[in-house]
Short mmCIF file of C-alpha atoms in Angstrom, two decimals:
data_model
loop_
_atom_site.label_atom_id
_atom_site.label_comp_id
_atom_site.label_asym_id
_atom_site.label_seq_id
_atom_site.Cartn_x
_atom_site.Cartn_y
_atom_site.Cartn_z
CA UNK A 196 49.46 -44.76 24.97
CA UNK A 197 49.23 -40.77 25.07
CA UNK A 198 45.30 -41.59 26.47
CA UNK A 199 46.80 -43.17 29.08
CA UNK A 200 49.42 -40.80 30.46
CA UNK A 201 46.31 -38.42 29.94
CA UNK A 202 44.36 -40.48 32.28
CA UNK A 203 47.13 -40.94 34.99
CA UNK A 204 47.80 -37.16 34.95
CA UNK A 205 43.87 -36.76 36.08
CA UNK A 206 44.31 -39.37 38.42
CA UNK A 207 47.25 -37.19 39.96
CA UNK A 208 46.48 -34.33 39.24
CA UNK A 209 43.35 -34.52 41.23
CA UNK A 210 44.40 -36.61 43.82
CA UNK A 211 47.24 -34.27 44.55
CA UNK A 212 45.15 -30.89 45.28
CA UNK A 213 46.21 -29.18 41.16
CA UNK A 214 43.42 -28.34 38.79
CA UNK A 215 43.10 -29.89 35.54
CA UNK A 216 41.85 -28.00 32.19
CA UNK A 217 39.05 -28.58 30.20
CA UNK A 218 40.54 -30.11 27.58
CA UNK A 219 42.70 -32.83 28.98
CA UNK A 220 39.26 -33.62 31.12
CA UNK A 221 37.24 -33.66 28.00
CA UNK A 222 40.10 -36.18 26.63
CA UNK A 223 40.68 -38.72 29.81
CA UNK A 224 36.75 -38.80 30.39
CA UNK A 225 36.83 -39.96 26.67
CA UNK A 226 39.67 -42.32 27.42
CA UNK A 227 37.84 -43.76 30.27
CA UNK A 228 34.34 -43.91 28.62
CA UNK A 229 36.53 -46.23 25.76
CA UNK A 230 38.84 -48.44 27.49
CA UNK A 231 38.22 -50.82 30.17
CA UNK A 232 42.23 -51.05 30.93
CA UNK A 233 42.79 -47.22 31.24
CA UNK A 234 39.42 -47.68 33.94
CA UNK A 235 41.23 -50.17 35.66
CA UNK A 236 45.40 -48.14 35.76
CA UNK A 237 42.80 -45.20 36.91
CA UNK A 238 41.01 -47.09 39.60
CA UNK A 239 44.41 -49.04 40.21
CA UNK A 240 46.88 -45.96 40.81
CA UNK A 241 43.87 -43.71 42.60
CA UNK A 242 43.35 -46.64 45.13
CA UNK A 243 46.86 -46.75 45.93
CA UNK A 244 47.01 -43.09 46.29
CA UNK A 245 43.84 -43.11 48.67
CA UNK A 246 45.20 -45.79 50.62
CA UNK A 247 47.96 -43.83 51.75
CA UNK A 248 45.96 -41.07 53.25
CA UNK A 249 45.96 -40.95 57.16
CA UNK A 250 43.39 -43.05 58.51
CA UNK A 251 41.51 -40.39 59.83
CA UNK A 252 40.85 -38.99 56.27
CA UNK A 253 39.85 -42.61 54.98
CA UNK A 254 37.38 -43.12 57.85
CA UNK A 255 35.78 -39.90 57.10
CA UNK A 256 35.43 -40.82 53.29
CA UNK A 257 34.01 -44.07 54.97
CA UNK A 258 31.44 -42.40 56.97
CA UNK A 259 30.35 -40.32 53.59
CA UNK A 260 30.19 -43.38 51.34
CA UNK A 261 28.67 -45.32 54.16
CA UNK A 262 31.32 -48.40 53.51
CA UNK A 263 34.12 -49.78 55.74
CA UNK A 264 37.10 -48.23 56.21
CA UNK A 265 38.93 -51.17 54.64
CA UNK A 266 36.95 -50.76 51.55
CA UNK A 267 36.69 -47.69 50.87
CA UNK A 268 39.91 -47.14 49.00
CA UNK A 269 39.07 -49.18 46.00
CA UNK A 270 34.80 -48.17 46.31
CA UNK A 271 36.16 -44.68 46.53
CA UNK A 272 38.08 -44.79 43.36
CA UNK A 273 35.44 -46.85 41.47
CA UNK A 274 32.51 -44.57 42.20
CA UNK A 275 35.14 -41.78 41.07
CA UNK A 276 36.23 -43.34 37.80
CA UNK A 277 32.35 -43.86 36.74
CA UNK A 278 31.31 -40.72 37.91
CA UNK A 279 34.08 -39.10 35.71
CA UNK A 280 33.29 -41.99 32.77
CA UNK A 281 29.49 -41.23 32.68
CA UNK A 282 29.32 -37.72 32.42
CA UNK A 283 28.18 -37.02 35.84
CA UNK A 284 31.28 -35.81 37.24
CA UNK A 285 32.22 -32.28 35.55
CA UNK A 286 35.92 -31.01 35.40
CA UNK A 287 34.08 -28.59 38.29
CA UNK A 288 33.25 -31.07 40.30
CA UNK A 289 37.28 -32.98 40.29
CA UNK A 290 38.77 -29.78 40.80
CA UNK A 291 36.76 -28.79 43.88
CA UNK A 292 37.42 -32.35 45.72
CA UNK A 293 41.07 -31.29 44.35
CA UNK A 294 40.65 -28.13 46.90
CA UNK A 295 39.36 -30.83 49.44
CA UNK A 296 35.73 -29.05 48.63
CA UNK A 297 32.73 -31.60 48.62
CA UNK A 298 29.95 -30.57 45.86
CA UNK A 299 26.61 -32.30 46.17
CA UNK A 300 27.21 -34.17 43.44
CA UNK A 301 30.30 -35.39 44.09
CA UNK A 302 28.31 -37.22 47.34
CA UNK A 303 25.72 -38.43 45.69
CA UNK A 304 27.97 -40.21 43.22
CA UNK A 305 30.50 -41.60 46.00
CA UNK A 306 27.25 -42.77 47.83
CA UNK A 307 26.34 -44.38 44.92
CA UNK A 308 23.23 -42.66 44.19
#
């Protein structure tokens, strides 16, 4: 159960503008690399989260992901979690979309390239 509070915290914690170290990164990308149920409480909660931005943020996220504005949400969070799962997401990369930056990374993964 600790893996999963570790997960949620991430979840939060970037969703909500903090940082997050390197070691409790290190440990949820572990967590989510491992368990199929923490992906889905990570995808799960982040959705919500994202689905309660204005909808002038979501459409924007839209435009960059090229999806609807209806899906996004729950694309969104998906491309997120296995960016974050795979390795190709760094603790760099969350933190800056924490700050509301955009690294070229982080839109090539939510374009799902």
């Amino acid at each position: 159960m600790a893996c999963r509070h570790v997960v949620l915290a991430l979840s939060l914690l970037a969703l909500a503008g903090c940082g997050i170290s390197q070691t409790n990164y290190d440990a949820s990308r572990e967590a989510l690399r491992g368990s199929p149920s923490l992906r889905n409480d990570f995808v799960r909660t982040c959705t919500r989260n994202i689905s309660r931005k204005p909808y002038a943020t979501r459409r924007n996220i839209a435009k960059l992901m090229n999806a609807s504005v209806s899906s996004t949400p729950r694309l969104y969070c998906s491309r997120l979690t296995r960016g974050i799962a795979n390795g190709r997401l760094s603790r760099s990369d969350i933190n800056a979309a924490a700050r509301g930056q955009v690294t070229p990374t982080i839109v090539r993964v939510l374009q799902g390239r």
